[in-house]
Each structure stands twice: as structure tokens, then as C-alpha cells.
Amino acid sequence: MCRLYVILFKIKESLYNKIEKSMKDEIIELDRLLKKIVAYSPDANISLISKAYHFTEEAHCNQMRKEGKPYFDHPFSVASILAD
């Protein structure tokens, strides 16, 4: 079991190294949000929340707010605040 964990960790680490920094940040942000949600609602539908995250990210990928920040930052920030 321990060897399998080490192998999986190395594969995961290798994949992370191949992903762009922005994508790494998105994965980390989503992971943090999901951990917050599961902490207070263990029965939460994580799959549905992940789908909603990716759908929203894709739908707003080229939109920018007036101040120049990506539009997606706002709905994600609201979701994070609500999860707290």
C-alpha cells in the first residue's frame, strides 16, 4: 500500500509540474473551497460543485471586470465567503 501511495504521489507530482502555473492555482483554489465545504457539510455533492466551478470558469473565461481583474474572481470569492 505504501509503495502504491508513493507511486501515485510521484505521478501526481509529475502531472502538476506539466500544468501551467495558472492551472495549478485554479486546482489549489478549487481544492481549498471543496475542503471548506466538506468541513461543514460532509454530505455535500462535491461532484456537482466541481462541475459548477468549471462551468462558471469556462463561461466567464474571457470576461474582465472594469478594474481589469478576471470576472470569474468575483463569483469564486463569493462562493469562498459563503463556505466560510
Short mmCIF file of C-alpha atoms in Angstrom, two decimals, residues 2-80:
data_model
loop_
_atom_site.label_atom_id
_atom_site.label_comp_id
_atom_site.label_asym_id
_atom_site.label_seq_id
_atom_site.Cartn_x
_atom_site.Cartn_y
_atom_site.Cartn_z
CA CYS A 2 2.80 2.40 0.88
CA ARG A 3 4.55 1.81 -2.45
CA LEU A 4 1.33 2.48 -4.30
CA TYR A 5 0.94 5.77 -2.44
CA VAL A 6 4.50 6.78 -3.34
CA ILE A 7 3.94 5.89 -6.99
CA LEU A 8 0.66 7.80 -7.11
CA PHE A 9 2.28 10.77 -5.42
CA LYS A 10 5.10 10.81 -7.97
CA ILE A 11 2.63 10.59 -10.85
CA LYS A 12 0.58 13.42 -9.35
CA GLU A 13 3.73 15.49 -8.79
CA SER A 14 4.84 14.86 -12.37
CA LEU A 15 1.46 15.92 -13.72
CA TYR A 16 1.45 19.07 -11.62
CA ASN A 17 4.86 20.01 -12.99
CA LYS A 18 3.48 19.80 -16.53
CA ILE A 19 0.48 22.03 -15.85
CA GLU A 20 0.77 25.78 -16.27
CA LYS A 21 1.06 27.85 -13.09
CA SER A 22 -2.37 29.40 -13.57
CA MET A 23 -3.95 25.99 -13.82
CA LYS A 24 -2.14 24.87 -10.67
CA ASP A 25 -3.53 27.89 -8.85
CA GLU A 26 -7.05 27.04 -10.03
CA ILE A 27 -6.72 23.45 -8.85
CA ILE A 28 -5.47 24.63 -5.46
CA GLU A 29 -8.27 27.21 -5.16
CA LEU A 30 -10.95 24.66 -6.00
CA ASP A 31 -9.41 22.15 -3.59
CA ARG A 32 -9.44 24.73 -0.77
CA LEU A 33 -13.07 25.61 -1.49
CA LEU A 34 -14.13 21.97 -1.53
CA LYS A 35 -12.32 21.30 1.75
CA LYS A 36 -14.15 24.23 3.37
CA ILE A 37 -17.49 22.94 2.13
CA VAL A 38 -16.86 19.36 3.24
CA ALA A 39 -15.77 20.61 6.68
CA TYR A 40 -19.24 21.92 7.46
CA SER A 41 -21.28 19.71 5.14
CA PRO A 42 -19.74 16.24 4.75
CA ASP A 43 -22.64 15.10 2.54
CA ALA A 44 -22.20 17.95 0.05
CA ASN A 45 -22.32 16.97 -3.61
CA ILE A 46 -18.66 17.70 -4.42
CA SER A 47 -19.03 16.49 -7.99
CA LEU A 48 -21.83 18.98 -8.68
CA ILE A 49 -19.88 21.81 -7.04
CA SER A 50 -16.80 20.98 -9.13
CA LYS A 51 -18.91 20.93 -12.30
CA ALA A 52 -20.40 24.32 -11.40
CA TYR A 53 -16.92 25.72 -10.77
CA HIS A 54 -15.63 24.55 -14.14
CA PHE A 55 -18.79 25.62 -15.98
CA THR A 56 -18.59 29.13 -14.50
CA GLU A 57 -14.87 29.36 -15.17
CA GLU A 58 -15.40 28.39 -18.80
CA ALA A 59 -18.42 30.65 -19.27
CA HIS A 60 -16.55 33.69 -17.98
CA CYS A 61 -13.01 32.82 -19.15
CA ASN A 62 -12.56 35.89 -21.37
CA GLN A 63 -14.59 38.37 -19.34
CA MET A 64 -12.86 41.08 -17.35
CA ARG A 65 -14.19 43.45 -14.71
CA LYS A 66 -13.79 47.20 -15.16
CA GLU A 67 -10.74 47.22 -12.88
CA GLY A 68 -9.07 44.61 -15.10
CA LYS A 69 -9.47 41.52 -12.92
CA PRO A 70 -10.98 38.35 -14.39
CA TYR A 71 -14.76 38.25 -13.90
CA PHE A 72 -14.54 34.71 -12.52
CA ASP A 73 -12.72 36.01 -9.43
CA HIS A 74 -15.94 37.57 -8.14
CA PRO A 75 -18.25 34.51 -8.16
CA PHE A 76 -15.41 32.39 -6.79
CA SER A 77 -14.77 34.88 -3.98
CA VAL A 78 -18.46 34.90 -3.10
CA ALA A 79 -18.54 31.09 -3.01
CA SER A 80 -15.48 31.10 -0.76
#
